[in-house]
Amino acid sequence: MRLDKFLKVSRLIKRRTVAKDVSEQGRVWINDREAKASSTVKAGDELKIQYGQKIVTVRVERIVETTKKDEASGMYTLLKEEARQPDKLDWQA
């Protein structure tokens, strides 16, 4: 399944267009490699997603085309949630 669709179906990101934008900005990694919206996601992959000042790491458990809202969290396992380390430019400004 495409990365942008997985992020939307799993409800990690609410809209597919937002998932595409986030991916194209280099804020999503699959197995420690920067990913584009069209990258393929499969069960067992580890995703890192940067949301503002935090980074969320999840493991993909299953791939389904559609799911109900309360079952969406079963598509992944939350591994880690951490604050993003500020870049050098952040503290120099």
N, CA, C and O of each residue as an XYZ file, in Angstrom:
372
protein
N       0.845     -1.176      0.000
C       0.000      0.000      0.000
C       0.892      1.242      0.000
O       1.963      1.254      0.606
N       0.435      2.270     -0.682
C       1.168      3.533     -0.703
C       1.229      4.137      0.696
O       0.302      3.982      1.491
N       2.320      4.818      0.984
C       2.514      5.435      2.292
C       1.412      6.433      2.626
O       0.865      6.396      3.729
N       1.078      7.319      1.698
C       0.064      8.333      2.004
C      -1.295      7.705      2.310
O      -2.026      8.190      3.174
N      -1.630      6.633      1.605
C      -2.904      5.963      1.871
C      -2.868      5.254      3.233
O      -3.847      5.302      3.977
N      -1.752      4.601      3.561
C      -1.643      3.935      4.862
C      -1.805      4.942      6.003
O      -2.522      4.679      6.968
N      -1.143      6.088      5.892
C      -1.230      7.091      6.951
C      -2.661      7.568      7.133
O      -3.088      7.827      8.258
N      -3.399      7.685      6.052
C      -4.789      8.117      6.124
C      -5.689      7.019      6.680
O      -6.471      7.276      7.595
N      -5.595      5.794      6.148
C      -6.462      4.690      6.579
C      -6.212      4.355      8.052
O      -7.154      4.067      8.790
N      -4.957      4.391      8.477
C      -4.620      4.083      9.870
C      -4.934      5.255     10.805
O      -4.891      5.114     12.027
N      -5.245      6.392     10.225
C      -5.574      7.616     10.953
C      -4.395      8.195     11.732
O      -4.582      8.924     12.706
N      -3.189      7.865     11.297
C      -2.017      8.532     11.850
C      -1.996      9.984     11.379
O      -1.519     10.874     12.084
N      -2.525     10.210     10.163
C      -2.734     11.553      9.619
C      -4.147     11.562      9.048
O      -4.553     10.615      8.374
N      -4.887     12.620      9.312
C      -6.321     12.616      9.002
C      -6.671     12.633      7.522
O      -7.640     11.991      7.115
N      -5.899     13.358      6.701
C      -6.239     13.454      5.283
C      -5.085     13.010      4.410
O      -3.920     13.240      4.736
N      -5.415     12.374      3.303
C      -4.390     11.847      2.411
C      -3.547     12.967      1.804
O      -2.342     12.799      1.620
N      -4.156     14.093      1.494
C      -3.381     15.200      0.937
C      -2.373     15.729      1.946
O      -1.263     16.110      1.574
N      -2.753     15.756      3.221
C      -1.817     16.181      4.267
C      -0.703     15.144      4.400
O       0.462     15.508      4.554
N      -1.047     13.859      4.342
C      -0.042     12.782      4.405
C       0.948     12.914      3.250
O       2.149     12.713      3.428
N       0.442     13.248      2.081
C       1.314     13.429      0.912
C       2.253     14.607      1.136
O       3.451     14.504      0.875
N       1.721     15.720      1.614
C       2.546     16.907      1.869
C       3.629     16.631      2.906
O       4.784     17.014      2.718
N       3.260     15.972      3.993
C       4.218     15.649      5.056
C       5.334     14.753      4.505
O       6.507     14.956      4.818
N       4.969     13.777      3.698
C       5.955     12.876      3.104
C       6.898     13.629      2.180
O       8.111     13.423      2.220
N       6.345     14.495      1.353
C       7.161     15.239      0.395
C       8.083     16.245      1.093
O       9.087     16.660      0.515
N       7.757     16.637      2.314
C       8.609     17.549      3.079
C       9.749     16.811      3.784
O      10.563     17.438      4.463
N       9.815     15.483      3.628
C      10.891     14.704      4.249
C      10.677     14.460      5.728
O      11.645     14.320      6.476
N       9.420     14.406      6.169
C       9.123     14.228      7.590
C       8.641     12.825      7.918
O       8.146     12.586      9.020
N       8.780     11.875      6.965
C       8.386     10.481      7.204
C       9.523      9.586      6.727
O      10.085      9.792      5.651
N       9.853      8.586      7.548
C      10.887      7.620      7.203
C      10.317      6.220      7.322
O       9.540      5.932      8.232
N      10.707      5.348      6.397
C      10.363      3.925      6.473
C      11.669      3.177      6.672
O      12.578      3.272      5.848
N      11.761      2.434      7.767
C      12.966      1.673      8.095
C      14.219      2.550      7.996
O      15.213      2.158      7.385
N      14.159      3.734      8.602
C      15.267      4.698      8.679
C      15.701      5.270      7.330
O      16.821      5.766      7.204
N      14.830      5.207      6.323
C      15.099      5.849      5.037
C      13.975      6.832      4.737
O      12.798      6.521      4.921
N      14.349      8.018      4.276
C      13.337      9.014      3.942
C      12.383      8.445      2.899
O      12.811      7.797      1.944
N      11.097      8.688      3.086
C      10.081      8.087      2.223
C       9.261      9.151      1.513
O       9.017     10.233      2.045
N       8.846      8.822      0.312
C       7.939      9.683     -0.449
C       6.525      9.146     -0.292
O       6.335      8.031      0.193
N       5.549      9.918     -0.692
C       4.149      9.524     -0.568
C       3.854      8.230     -1.320
O       2.983      7.461     -0.912
N       4.568      7.986     -2.409
C       4.323      6.797     -3.227
C       5.093      5.563     -2.758
O       4.955      4.494     -3.352
N       5.898      5.692     -1.706
C       6.654      4.543     -1.188
C       5.696      3.454     -0.717
O       4.600      3.741     -0.236
N       6.121      2.209     -0.862
C       5.290      1.070     -0.465
C       5.505      0.744      1.010
O       6.636      0.676      1.490
N       4.405      0.546      1.709
C       4.434      0.160      3.122
C       3.925     -1.270      3.222
O       2.926     -1.626      2.596
N       4.623     -2.100      4.021
C       4.174     -3.482      4.225
C       4.256     -3.820      5.708
O       4.922     -3.127      6.477
N       3.587     -4.874      6.095
C       3.592     -5.304      7.497
C       5.030     -5.556      7.945
O       5.818     -6.163      7.219
N       5.362     -5.088      9.139
C       6.708     -5.250      9.686
C       7.574     -4.014      9.506
O       8.608     -3.895     10.163
N       7.181     -3.090      8.635
C       7.954     -1.867      8.444
C       7.863     -0.985      9.685
O       6.871     -1.019     10.413
N       8.906     -0.199      9.916
C       8.929      0.757     11.011
C       8.856      2.159     10.419
O       9.683      2.535      9.588
N       7.868      2.925     10.848
C       7.674      4.279     10.340
C       8.022      5.288     11.417
O       7.681      5.099     12.585
N       8.703      6.366     11.027
C       8.932      7.503     11.910
C       8.258      8.691     11.254
O       8.480      8.975     10.077
N       7.435      9.381     12.024
C       6.684     10.514     11.509
C       6.952     11.712     12.399
O       6.790     11.638     13.617
N       7.363     12.820     11.788
C       7.610     14.039     12.550
C       6.368     14.909     12.502
O       5.952     15.376     11.442
N       5.783     15.118     13.682
C       4.642     16.018     13.855
C       5.154     17.234     14.618
O       5.353     17.139     15.829
N       5.369     18.343     13.978
C       5.831     19.535     14.682
C       7.075     19.266     15.501
O       8.145     19.019     14.945
N       6.948     19.310     16.821
C       8.101     19.134     17.707
C       8.218     17.731     18.302
O       8.974     17.534     19.254
N       7.487     16.753     17.763
C       7.640     15.388     18.270
C       7.789     14.403     17.111
O       7.333     14.646     15.994
N       8.431     13.302     17.415
C       8.616     12.222     16.440
C       7.971     10.973     17.007
O       8.259     10.566     18.132
N       7.089     10.366     16.209
C       6.377      9.157     16.604
C       6.920      8.000     15.776
O       7.037      8.108     14.555
N       7.251      6.889     16.440
C       7.730      5.693     15.759
C       6.701      4.589     15.944
O       6.302      4.285     17.068
N       6.272      3.987     14.832
C       5.286      2.899     14.870
C       5.770      1.734     14.013
O       6.557      1.912     13.083
N       5.285      0.539     14.343
C       5.536     -0.645     13.515
C       4.221     -1.009     12.845
O       3.180     -1.079     13.498
N       4.272     -1.239     11.539
C       3.080     -1.603     10.780
C       2.747     -3.057     11.099
O       3.581     -3.944     10.916
N       1.532     -3.299     11.574
C       1.105     -4.646     11.934
C       0.314     -5.324     10.820
O       0.489     -6.513     10.558
N      -0.559     -4.555     10.166
C      -1.347     -5.135      9.079
C      -1.753     -4.046      8.111
O      -1.805     -2.864      8.451
N      -2.036     -4.475      6.903
C      -2.452     -3.575      5.835
C      -3.879     -3.941      5.439
O      -4.152     -5.086      5.078
N      -4.777     -2.979      5.505
C      -6.151     -3.163      5.038
C      -6.536     -1.930      4.234
O      -6.068     -0.825      4.510
N      -7.390     -2.127      3.240
C      -7.785     -1.028      2.359
C      -8.678     -0.007      3.064
O      -8.537      1.196      2.845
N      -9.589     -0.478      3.903
C     -10.463      0.409      4.658
C     -10.637     -0.175      6.059
O     -10.484     -1.378      6.269
N     -10.956      0.690      7.002
C     -11.175      0.235      8.370
C     -12.055      1.235      9.107
O     -12.155      2.400      8.720
N     -12.679      0.769     10.155
C     -13.485      1.660     10.986
C     -12.558      2.433     11.916
O     -11.446      1.997     12.217
N     -13.034      3.576     12.358
C     -12.215      4.462     13.184
C     -11.661      3.760     14.420
O     -10.479      3.901     14.734
N     -12.503      3.006     15.121
C     -12.039      2.355     16.353
C     -11.151      1.144     16.115
O     -10.539      0.643     17.058
N     -11.062      0.660     14.879
C     -10.188     -0.469     14.545
C      -8.893     -0.028     13.874
O      -8.001     -0.848     13.657
N      -8.779      1.252     13.543
C      -7.616      1.755     12.811
C      -6.317      1.598     13.596
O      -5.272      1.323     13.006
N      -6.366      1.765     14.903
C      -5.143      1.662     15.701
C      -4.572      0.243     15.706
O      -3.419      0.054     16.094
N      -5.340     -0.745     15.290
C      -4.842     -2.115     15.179
C      -3.933     -2.327     13.984
O      -3.329     -3.390     13.840
N      -3.832     -1.320     13.125
C      -2.968     -1.423     11.953
C      -1.499     -1.189     12.294
O      -0.614     -1.493     11.493
N      -1.242     -0.647     13.486
C       0.133     -0.329     13.872
C       0.294     -0.456     15.377
O      -0.685     -0.469     16.124
N       1.554     -0.550     15.810
C       1.899     -0.560     17.221
C       2.789      0.640     17.493
O       3.802      0.824     16.818
N       2.426      1.459     18.472
C       3.241      2.606     18.847
C       4.491      2.109     19.562
O       4.395      1.455     20.601
N       5.653      2.414     19.016
C       6.914      1.982     19.615
C       7.541      3.065     20.482
O       8.075      2.787     21.556
N       7.469      4.316     19.995
C       8.160      5.386     20.711
C       7.547      6.723     20.322
O       7.116      6.920     19.186
N       7.517      7.626     21.275
C       7.083      9.007     21.037
C       8.072      9.887     21.767
O       8.209      9.796     22.987
N       8.766     10.743     21.024
C       9.820     11.540     21.628
C       9.790     12.977     21.124
O       9.282     13.259     20.039
N      10.342     13.873     21.925
C      10.467     15.270     21.505
C      11.575     15.364     20.471
O      12.616     14.719     20.593
N      11.335     16.175     19.455
C      12.342     16.378     18.403
C      13.478     17.221     18.949
O      13.250     18.216     19.636
N      14.706     16.818     18.641
C      15.870     17.585     19.063
C      15.948     18.858     18.223
O      15.862     18.787     16.997
N      16.108     20.011     18.855
C      16.169     21.256     18.082
C      17.413     21.293     17.197
O      18.495     20.859     17.593
N      17.229     21.816     16.005
C      18.363     21.974     15.086
C      19.238     23.119     15.573
O      18.803     23.952     16.369
N      20.456     23.152     15.095
C      21.357     24.243     15.471
C      20.753     25.591     15.091
O      20.883     26.565     15.832
N      20.099     25.645     13.946
C      19.520     26.907     13.504
C      18.381     27.349     14.404
O      18.135     28.549     14.531
N      17.674     26.412     15.034
C      16.558     26.759     15.914
C      17.019     27.604     17.103
O      16.372     28.591     17.451
N      18.131     27.218     17.723
C      18.536     27.926     18.926
C      19.391     29.166     18.606
O      19.596     30.014     19.474
N      19.886     29.270     17.374
C      20.684     30.446     17.006
C      19.802     31.634     16.630
O      20.254     32.779     16.632
N      18.562     31.356     16.314
C      17.657     32.430     15.848
C      17.232     33.347     16.968
O      16.477     34.293     16.740
